[in-house]
Amino acid sequence: MSKCEQCIVREFSALKALNKDELLKLADCKTSYVVKKGEVIFDEGDHLDGIFCVKDGVCKLTKLSSNGKDQIVKLVARGELLGQRSLISEEPTNLSAVALEDMTVCFVPKSQVMDFFNENNKFSLGMMKNVCHDLKEADNVLVNLAQKNVKERLAATLLYLHDSFGVNEDGSLKLHLSREEISSIIGTATESCIRLLSEFNKSGLIELSGKKIILKDKKELRKLAE
C-alpha cells in the first residue's frame, strides 16, 4: 500500500492540511484502484459514501441535459478531489464522473473524511475553499456560454487543454478529446465543432493530423478567445 505521507498528489488539495498521524489514519482506510478509460467513477444521482482523490489521469464531470446529451462541465486532473460537495451537503451527486484516460484514484470513506473535517480546521477550510472554487468555475462557464460565440469558446477550450494538460513531443495536445467531447464543452453540435476545427485549420490557427490537434498560432487564438 502506498504511503499517504509520501504522496506528492495530496499537496494539491485539502489533504495537505493533514498532520502525520492523520495521514497514517488515511493510509489505513483508503482504497486505491485503477479506473480504465471510459469507465464511470460515479453517476449523477449517486449517494457517495466517501471522496475520491485523483492520483493519476483525467476524468470529465458531465451533466445530463434535457435533450439527453451529456454536457461536460469540468475536467478533473491529478491531485483534485471528487465528491466533496455531495459529502458536505449530504445530497446525491449532481454530476457524473467518467475517466478520459486510465486513472489511479484513492477512495476515502465518509466517516474518516468527516472526522478530519470536524477535528482539523485547516482541512475543513480547504474543503470549503475547493467547493467555492468549483462554484466560481461553474459561474464562469455560464458566463462564457452566454457571452462568447462558439468560435471564441472553441479557441478558449483549445488553449485551456494546451495550458492545463500540455503537449506531446510532436506538439499535439496531450489530453485527447473526441470531437463530440470538445463540442460538449463548448456547447454546440458535433457537426458545428468539426466545421469550426476545419476553419481553424485552414486559417493556420491549428493543424489537424488525424485525430490530433496542434496549436500553431496561440497568439491569435488568445486574441480570439478574449
PDB file of N, CA, C and O in Angstrom, residues 59-120:
ATOM      1  N   CYS A  59     -10.399  12.877 -15.620  1.00  0.00           N
ATOM      2  CA  CYS A  59     -11.782  12.461 -15.864  1.00  0.00           C
ATOM      3  C   CYS A  59     -12.620  13.673 -16.238  1.00  0.00           C
ATOM      4  O   CYS A  59     -12.206  14.821 -16.031  1.00  0.00           O
ATOM      5  N   LYS A  60     -13.777  13.424 -16.805  1.00  0.00           N
ATOM      6  CA  LYS A  60     -14.702  14.507 -17.130  1.00  0.00           C
ATOM      7  C   LYS A  60     -15.899  14.434 -16.195  1.00  0.00           C
ATOM      8  O   LYS A  60     -16.366  13.350 -15.839  1.00  0.00           O
ATOM      9  N   LEU A  61     -16.372  15.597 -15.772  1.00  0.00           N
ATOM     10  CA  LEU A  61     -17.598  15.693 -14.997  1.00  0.00           C
ATOM     11  C   LEU A  61     -18.693  16.150 -15.949  1.00  0.00           C
ATOM     12  O   LEU A  61     -18.553  17.178 -16.620  1.00  0.00           O
ATOM     13  N   THR A  62     -19.754  15.365 -16.043  1.00  0.00           N
ATOM     14  CA  THR A  62     -20.798  15.661 -17.021  1.00  0.00           C
ATOM     15  C   THR A  62     -22.167  15.798 -16.366  1.00  0.00           C
ATOM     16  O   THR A  62     -22.424  15.226 -15.303  1.00  0.00           O
ATOM     17  N   LYS A  63     -23.017  16.575 -17.022  1.00  0.00           N
ATOM     18  CA  LYS A  63     -24.397  16.773 -16.582  1.00  0.00           C
ATOM     19  C   LYS A  63     -25.318  16.365 -17.726  1.00  0.00           C
ATOM     20  O   LYS A  63     -25.125  16.783 -18.858  1.00  0.00           O
ATOM     21  N   LEU A  64     -26.300  15.519 -17.419  1.00  0.00           N
ATOM     22  CA  LEU A  64     -27.250  15.087 -18.441  1.00  0.00           C
ATOM     23  C   LEU A  64     -28.239  16.212 -18.695  1.00  0.00           C
ATOM     24  O   LEU A  64     -28.945  16.659 -17.787  1.00  0.00           O
ATOM     25  N   SER A  65     -28.282  16.712 -19.949  1.00  0.00           N
ATOM     26  CA  SER A  65     -29.180  17.820 -20.282  1.00  0.00           C
ATOM     27  C   SER A  65     -30.556  17.299 -20.667  1.00  0.00           C
ATOM     28  O   SER A  65     -30.765  16.092 -20.829  1.00  0.00           O
ATOM     29  N   SER A  66     -31.492  18.218 -20.833  1.00  0.00           N
ATOM     30  CA  SER A  66     -32.885  17.843 -21.102  1.00  0.00           C
ATOM     31  C   SER A  66     -33.049  17.112 -22.436  1.00  0.00           C
ATOM     32  O   SER A  66     -33.989  16.348 -22.618  1.00  0.00           O
ATOM     33  N   ASN A  67     -32.095  17.334 -23.375  1.00  0.00           N
ATOM     34  CA  ASN A  67     -32.187  16.655 -24.678  1.00  0.00           C
ATOM     35  C   ASN A  67     -31.515  15.283 -24.667  1.00  0.00           C
ATOM     36  O   ASN A  67     -31.363  14.632 -25.704  1.00  0.00           O
ATOM     37  N   GLY A  68     -31.079  14.849 -23.465  1.00  0.00           N
ATOM     38  CA  GLY A  68     -30.494  13.511 -23.340  1.00  0.00           C
ATOM     39  C   GLY A  68     -29.007  13.434 -23.633  1.00  0.00           C
ATOM     40  O   GLY A  68     -28.425  12.348 -23.648  1.00  0.00           O
ATOM     41  N   LYS A  69     -28.371  14.597 -23.877  1.00  0.00           N
ATOM     42  CA  LYS A  69     -26.930  14.606 -24.153  1.00  0.00           C
ATOM     43  C   LYS A  69     -26.153  15.009 -22.906  1.00  0.00           C
ATOM     44  O   LYS A  69     -26.637  15.784 -22.083  1.00  0.00           O
ATOM     45  N   ASP A  70     -24.942  14.482 -22.810  1.00  0.00           N
ATOM     46  CA  ASP A  70     -24.075  14.845 -21.688  1.00  0.00           C
ATOM     47  C   ASP A  70     -23.347  16.149 -21.989  1.00  0.00           C
ATOM     48  O   ASP A  70     -22.711  16.274 -23.038  1.00  0.00           O
ATOM     49  N   GLN A  71     -23.443  17.109 -21.077  1.00  0.00           N
ATOM     50  CA  GLN A  71     -22.693  18.360 -21.174  1.00  0.00           C
ATOM     51  C   GLN A  71     -21.483  18.243 -20.257  1.00  0.00           C
ATOM     52  O   GLN A  71     -21.630  17.958 -19.065  1.00  0.00           O
ATOM     53  N   ILE A  72     -20.275  18.432 -20.817  1.00  0.00           N
ATOM     54  CA  ILE A  72     -19.074  18.384 -19.982  1.00  0.00           C
ATOM     55  C   ILE A  72     -18.966  19.696 -19.210  1.00  0.00           C
ATOM     56  O   ILE A  72     -18.888  20.773 -19.794  1.00  0.00           O
ATOM     57  N   VAL A  73     -18.978  19.593 -17.894  1.00  0.00           N
ATOM     58  CA  VAL A  73     -18.956  20.760 -17.020  1.00  0.00           C
ATOM     59  C   VAL A  73     -17.524  21.108 -16.609  1.00  0.00           C
ATOM     60  O   VAL A  73     -17.163  22.268 -16.473  1.00  0.00           O
ATOM     61  N   LYS A  74     -16.706  20.071 -16.404  1.00  0.00           N
ATOM     62  CA  LYS A  74     -15.349  20.293 -15.914  1.00  0.00           C
ATOM     63  C   LYS A  74     -14.481  19.087 -16.212  1.00  0.00           C
ATOM     64  O   LYS A  74     -14.977  17.967 -16.285  1.00  0.00           O
ATOM     65  N   LEU A  75     -13.177  19.339 -16.381  1.00  0.00           N
ATOM     66  CA  LEU A  75     -12.190  18.265 -16.475  1.00  0.00           C
ATOM     67  C   LEU A  75     -11.404  18.249 -15.167  1.00  0.00           C
ATOM     68  O   LEU A  75     -10.975  19.303 -14.682  1.00  0.00           O
ATOM     69  N   VAL A  76     -11.242  17.084 -14.588  1.00  0.00           N
ATOM     70  CA  VAL A  76     -10.581  16.955 -13.284  1.00  0.00           C
ATOM     71  C   VAL A  76      -9.295  16.154 -13.446  1.00  0.00           C
ATOM     72  O   VAL A  76      -9.311  15.059 -14.008  1.00  0.00           O
ATOM     73  N   ALA A  77      -8.194  16.707 -12.941  1.00  0.00           N
ATOM     74  CA  ALA A  77      -6.879  16.089 -13.158  1.00  0.00           C
ATOM     75  C   ALA A  77      -6.238  15.681 -11.838  1.00  0.00           C
ATOM     76  O   ALA A  77      -6.818  15.819 -10.762  1.00  0.00           O
ATOM     77  N   ARG A  78      -5.028  15.191 -11.966  1.00  0.00           N
ATOM     78  CA  ARG A  78      -4.199  14.700 -10.858  1.00  0.00           C
ATOM     79  C   ARG A  78      -4.186  15.682  -9.685  1.00  0.00           C
ATOM     80  O   ARG A  78      -3.956  16.865  -9.848  1.00  0.00           O
ATOM     81  N   GLY A  79      -4.456  15.149  -8.494  1.00  0.00           N
ATOM     82  CA  GLY A  79      -4.382  15.959  -7.284  1.00  0.00           C
ATOM     83  C   GLY A  79      -5.709  16.508  -6.806  1.00  0.00           C
ATOM     84  O   GLY A  79      -5.828  16.943  -5.664  1.00  0.00           O
ATOM     85  N   GLU A  80      -6.723  16.475  -7.674  1.00  0.00           N
ATOM     86  CA  GLU A  80      -8.018  17.040  -7.277  1.00  0.00           C
ATOM     87  C   GLU A  80      -8.887  15.992  -6.574  1.00  0.00           C
ATOM     88  O   GLU A  80      -8.678  14.781  -6.712  1.00  0.00           O
ATOM     89  N   LEU A  81      -9.859  16.493  -5.818  1.00  0.00           N
ATOM     90  CA  LEU A  81     -10.784  15.624  -5.095  1.00  0.00           C
ATOM     91  C   LEU A  81     -12.139  15.605  -5.781  1.00  0.00           C
ATOM     92  O   LEU A  81     -12.598  16.624  -6.299  1.00  0.00           O
ATOM     93  N   LEU A  82     -12.780  14.456  -5.772  1.00  0.00           N
ATOM     94  CA  LEU A  82     -14.120  14.296  -6.346  1.00  0.00           C
ATOM     95  C   LEU A  82     -15.105  13.945  -5.231  1.00  0.00           C
ATOM     96  O   LEU A  82     -14.792  13.135  -4.361  1.00  0.00           O
ATOM     97  N   GLY A  83     -16.287  14.558  -5.281  1.00  0.00           N
ATOM     98  CA  GLY A  83     -17.351  14.194  -4.350  1.00  0.00           C
ATOM     99  C   GLY A  83     -17.416  15.018  -3.085  1.00  0.00           C
ATOM    100  O   GLY A  83     -18.198  14.717  -2.176  1.00  0.00           O
ATOM    101  N   GLN A  84     -16.615  16.094  -3.009  1.00  0.00           N
ATOM    102  CA  GLN A  84     -16.602  16.911  -1.788  1.00  0.00           C
ATOM    103  C   GLN A  84     -17.948  17.557  -1.507  1.00  0.00           C
ATOM    104  O   GLN A  84     -18.448  17.537  -0.382  1.00  0.00           O
ATOM    105  N   ARG A  85     -18.533  18.171  -2.553  1.00  0.00           N
ATOM    106  CA  ARG A  85     -19.793  18.902  -2.369  1.00  0.00           C
ATOM    107  C   ARG A  85     -20.893  17.982  -1.868  1.00  0.00           C
ATOM    108  O   ARG A  85     -21.634  18.314  -0.933  1.00  0.00           O
ATOM    109  N   SER A  86     -20.994  16.806  -2.488  1.00  0.00           N
ATOM    110  CA  SER A  86     -22.034  15.849  -2.097  1.00  0.00           C
ATOM    111  C   SER A  86     -21.853  15.396  -0.657  1.00  0.00           C
ATOM    112  O   SER A  86     -22.828  15.203   0.079  1.00  0.00           O
ATOM    113  N   LEU A  87     -20.607  15.231  -0.273  1.00  0.00           N
ATOM    114  CA  LEU A  87     -20.313  14.762   1.081  1.00  0.00           C
ATOM    115  C   LEU A  87     -20.718  15.810   2.120  1.00  0.00           C
ATOM    116  O   LEU A  87     -21.355  15.500   3.120  1.00  0.00           O
ATOM    117  N   ILE A  88     -20.357  17.065   1.840  1.00  0.00           N
ATOM    118  CA  ILE A  88     -20.650  18.148   2.783  1.00  0.00           C
ATOM    119  C   ILE A  88     -22.151  18.443   2.845  1.00  0.00           C
ATOM    120  O   ILE A  88     -22.723  18.630   3.910  1.00  0.00           O
ATOM    121  N   SER A  89     -22.793  18.475   1.666  1.00  0.00           N
ATOM    122  CA  SER A  89     -24.222  18.820   1.616  1.00  0.00           C
ATOM    123  C   SER A  89     -25.130  17.632   1.927  1.00  0.00           C
ATOM    124  O   SER A  89     -26.333  17.802   2.140  1.00  0.00           O
ATOM    125  N   GLU A  90     -24.541  16.420   1.935  1.00  0.00           N
ATOM    126  CA  GLU A  90     -25.294  15.180   2.132  1.00  0.00           C
ATOM    127  C   GLU A  90     -26.418  15.046   1.105  1.00  0.00           C
ATOM    128  O   GLU A  90     -27.520  14.604   1.409  1.00  0.00           O
ATOM    129  N   GLU A  91     -26.097  15.428  -0.128  1.00  0.00           N
ATOM    130  CA  GLU A  91     -27.023  15.311  -1.255  1.00  0.00           C
ATOM    131  C   GLU A  91     -26.447  14.348  -2.290  1.00  0.00           C
ATOM    132  O   GLU A  91     -25.232  14.126  -2.326  1.00  0.00           O
ATOM    133  N   PRO A  92     -27.317  13.792  -3.154  1.00  0.00           N
ATOM    134  CA  PRO A  92     -26.796  12.954  -4.244  1.00  0.00           C
ATOM    135  C   PRO A  92     -25.917  13.783  -5.175  1.00  0.00           C
ATOM    136  O   PRO A  92     -26.042  15.013  -5.230  1.00  0.00           O
ATOM    137  N   THR A  93     -25.033  13.125  -5.899  1.00  0.00           N
ATOM    138  CA  THR A  93     -24.170  13.838  -6.845  1.00  0.00           C
ATOM    139  C   THR A  93     -25.016  14.477  -7.946  1.00  0.00           C
ATOM    140  O   THR A  93     -25.995  13.888  -8.404  1.00  0.00           O
ATOM    141  N   ASN A  94     -24.637  15.687  -8.353  1.00  0.00           N
ATOM    142  CA  ASN A  94     -25.373  16.348  -9.442  1.00  0.00           C
ATOM    143  C   ASN A  94     -24.645  16.213 -10.775  1.00  0.00           C
ATOM    144  O   ASN A  94     -25.087  16.723 -11.789  1.00  0.00           O
ATOM    145  N   LEU A  95     -23.502  15.497 -10.760  1.00  0.00           N
ATOM    146  CA  LEU A  95     -22.713  15.273 -11.975  1.00  0.00           C
ATOM    147  C   LEU A  95     -22.252  13.821 -12.020  1.00  0.00           C
ATOM    148  O   LEU A  95     -22.227  13.139 -10.998  1.00  0.00           O
ATOM    149  N   SER A  96     -21.897  13.366 -13.223  1.00  0.00           N
ATOM    150  CA  SER A  96     -21.261  12.058 -13.387  1.00  0.00           C
ATOM    151  C   SER A  96     -19.769  12.257 -13.618  1.00  0.00           C
ATOM    152  O   SER A  96     -19.355  13.277 -14.183  1.00  0.00           O
ATOM    153  N   ALA A  97     -18.957  11.298 -13.193  1.00  0.00           N
ATOM    154  CA  ALA A  97     -17.509  11.348 -13.408  1.00  0.00           C
ATOM    155  C   ALA A  97     -17.092  10.141 -14.238  1.00  0.00           C
ATOM    156  O   ALA A  97     -17.346   9.001 -13.846  1.00  0.00           O
ATOM    157  N   VAL A  98     -16.469  10.404 -15.399  1.00  0.00           N
ATOM    158  CA  VAL A  98     -16.065   9.340 -16.321  1.00  0.00           C
ATOM    159  C   VAL A  98     -14.605   9.528 -16.704  1.00  0.00           C
ATOM    160  O   VAL A  98     -14.175  10.644 -17.028  1.00  0.00           O
ATOM    161  N   ALA A  99     -13.834   8.458 -16.674  1.00  0.00           N
ATOM    162  CA  ALA A  99     -12.395   8.525 -16.984  1.00  0.00           C
ATOM    163  C   ALA A  99     -12.164   8.820 -18.463  1.00  0.00           C
ATOM    164  O   ALA A  99     -12.738   8.160 -19.329  1.00  0.00           O
ATOM    165  N   LEU A 100     -11.320   9.824 -18.743  1.00  0.00           N
ATOM    166  CA  LEU A 100     -10.943  10.152 -20.121  1.00  0.00           C
ATOM    167  C   LEU A 100      -9.702   9.382 -20.554  1.00  0.00           C
ATOM    168  O   LEU A 100      -9.374   9.319 -21.729  1.00  0.00           O
ATOM    169  N   GLU A 101      -8.999   8.841 -19.585  1.00  0.00           N
ATOM    170  CA  GLU A 101      -7.820   8.008 -19.813  1.00  0.00           C
ATOM    171  C   GLU A 101      -7.698   7.098 -18.599  1.00  0.00           C
ATOM    172  O   GLU A 101      -8.421   7.260 -17.621  1.00  0.00           O
ATOM    173  N   ASP A 102      -6.806   6.130 -18.660  1.00  0.00           N
ATOM    174  CA  ASP A 102      -6.622   5.262 -17.495  1.00  0.00           C
ATOM    175  C   ASP A 102      -6.220   6.113 -16.284  1.00  0.00           C
ATOM    176  O   ASP A 102      -5.359   6.992 -16.397  1.00  0.00           O
ATOM    177  N   MET A 103      -6.862   5.844 -15.152  1.00  0.00           N
ATOM    178  CA  MET A 103      -6.647   6.655 -13.956  1.00  0.00           C
ATOM    179  C   MET A 103      -6.299   5.777 -12.758  1.00  0.00           C
ATOM    180  O   MET A 103      -6.656   4.600 -12.718  1.00  0.00           O
ATOM    181  N   THR A 104      -5.624   6.380 -11.785  1.00  0.00           N
ATOM    182  CA  THR A 104      -5.479   5.778 -10.465  1.00  0.00           C
ATOM    183  C   THR A 104      -6.155   6.719  -9.476  1.00  0.00           C
ATOM    184  O   THR A 104      -5.828   7.908  -9.439  1.00  0.00           O
ATOM    185  N   VAL A 105      -7.111   6.195  -8.727  1.00  0.00           N
ATOM    186  CA  VAL A 105      -7.814   7.015  -7.741  1.00  0.00           C
ATOM    187  C   VAL A 105      -7.755   6.346  -6.375  1.00  0.00           C
ATOM    188  O   VAL A 105      -7.656   5.119  -6.274  1.00  0.00           O
ATOM    189  N   CYS A 106      -7.803   7.175  -5.340  1.00  0.00           N
ATOM    190  CA  CYS A 106      -7.868   6.671  -3.968  1.00  0.00           C
ATOM    191  C   CYS A 106      -9.219   7.066  -3.385  1.00  0.00           C
ATOM    192  O   CYS A 106      -9.614   8.233  -3.462  1.00  0.00           O
ATOM    193  N   PHE A 107      -9.921   6.088  -2.813  1.00  0.00           N
ATOM    194  CA  PHE A 107     -11.223   6.352  -2.194  1.00  0.00           C
ATOM    195  C   PHE A 107     -11.057   6.419  -0.681  1.00  0.00           C
ATOM    196  O   PHE A 107     -10.462   5.525  -0.074  1.00  0.00           O
ATOM    197  N   VAL A 108     -11.572   7.504  -0.089  1.00  0.00           N
ATOM    198  CA  VAL A 108     -11.508   7.689   1.365  1.00  0.00           C
ATOM    199  C   VAL A 108     -12.933   7.675   1.917  1.00  0.00           C
ATOM    200  O   VAL A 108     -13.766   8.474   1.489  1.00  0.00           O
ATOM    201  N   PRO A 109     -13.247   6.777   2.862  1.00  0.00           N
ATOM    202  CA  PRO A 109     -14.606   6.664   3.388  1.00  0.00           C
ATOM    203  C   PRO A 109     -15.091   7.940   4.073  1.00  0.00           C
ATOM    204  O   PRO A 109     -14.307   8.683   4.669  1.00  0.00           O
ATOM    205  N   LYS A 110     -16.392   8.161   3.981  1.00  0.00           N
ATOM    206  CA  LYS A 110     -17.023   9.345   4.555  1.00  0.00           C
ATOM    207  C   LYS A 110     -16.715   9.516   6.037  1.00  0.00           C
ATOM    208  O   LYS A 110     -16.426  10.630   6.496  1.00  0.00           O
ATOM    209  N   SER A 111     -16.768   8.432   6.814  1.00  0.00           N
ATOM    210  CA  SER A 111     -16.559   8.513   8.263  1.00  0.00           C
ATOM    211  C   SER A 111     -15.214   9.141   8.591  1.00  0.00           C
ATOM    212  O   SER A 111     -15.107   9.996   9.481  1.00  0.00           O
ATOM    213  N   GLN A 112     -14.170   8.743   7.829  1.00  0.00           N
ATOM    214  CA  GLN A 112     -12.833   9.284   8.083  1.00  0.00           C
ATOM    215  C   GLN A 112     -12.730  10.731   7.646  1.00  0.00           C
ATOM    216  O   GLN A 112     -12.154  11.568   8.337  1.00  0.00           O
ATOM    217  N   VAL A 113     -13.322  11.049   6.492  1.00  0.00           N
ATOM    218  CA  VAL A 113     -13.291  12.430   5.996  1.00  0.00           C
ATOM    219  C   VAL A 113     -13.973  13.361   6.997  1.00  0.00           C
ATOM    220  O   VAL A 113     -13.470  14.449   7.304  1.00  0.00           O
ATOM    221  N   MET A 114     -15.127  12.942   7.525  1.00  0.00           N
ATOM    222  CA  MET A 114     -15.870  13.791   8.461  1.00  0.00           C
ATOM    223  C   MET A 114     -15.126  13.934   9.792  1.00  0.00           C
ATOM    224  O   MET A 114     -15.224  14.975  10.444  1.00  0.00           O
ATOM    225  N   ASP A 115     -14.369  12.916  10.182  1.00  0.00           N
ATOM    226  CA  ASP A 115     -13.521  13.049  11.383  1.00  0.00           C
ATOM    227  C   ASP A 115     -12.492  14.157  11.169  1.00  0.00           C
ATOM    228  O   ASP A 115     -12.296  15.018  12.032  1.00  0.00           O
ATOM    229  N   PHE A 116     -11.832  14.124  10.007  1.00  0.00           N
ATOM    230  CA  PHE A 116     -10.864  15.177   9.673  1.00  0.00           C
ATOM    231  C   PHE A 116     -11.561  16.545   9.630  1.00  0.00           C
ATOM    232  O   PHE A 116     -11.033  17.545  10.107  1.00  0.00           O
ATOM    233  N   PHE A 117     -12.740  16.556   9.023  1.00  0.00           N
ATOM    234  CA  PHE A 117     -13.498  17.797   8.839  1.00  0.00           C
ATOM    235  C   PHE A 117     -13.819  18.429  10.194  1.00  0.00           C
ATOM    236  O   PHE A 117     -13.749  19.646  10.365  1.00  0.00           O
ATOM    237  N   ASN A 118     -14.190  17.612  11.155  1.00  0.00           N
ATOM    238  CA  ASN A 118     -14.601  18.101  12.477  1.00  0.00           C
ATOM    239  C   ASN A 118     -13.427  18.439  13.390  1.00  0.00           C
ATOM    240  O   ASN A 118     -13.551  19.274  14.295  1.00  0.00           O
ATOM    241  N   GLU A 119     -12.280  17.797  13.148  1.00  0.00           N
ATOM    242  CA  GLU A 119     -11.159  17.948  14.068  1.00  0.00           C
ATOM    243  C   GLU A 119     -10.027  18.838  13.554  1.00  0.00           C
ATOM    244  O   GLU A 119      -9.203  19.302  14.333  1.00  0.00           O
ATOM    245  N   ASN A 120      -9.982  19.057  12.243  1.00  0.00           N
ATOM    246  CA  ASN A 120      -8.870  19.815  11.655  1.00  0.00           C
ATOM    247  C   ASN A 120      -9.437  21.025  10.894  1.00  0.00           C
ATOM    248  O   ASN A 120      -9.978  20.889   9.797  1.00  0.00           O
TER     249      ASN A 120
END
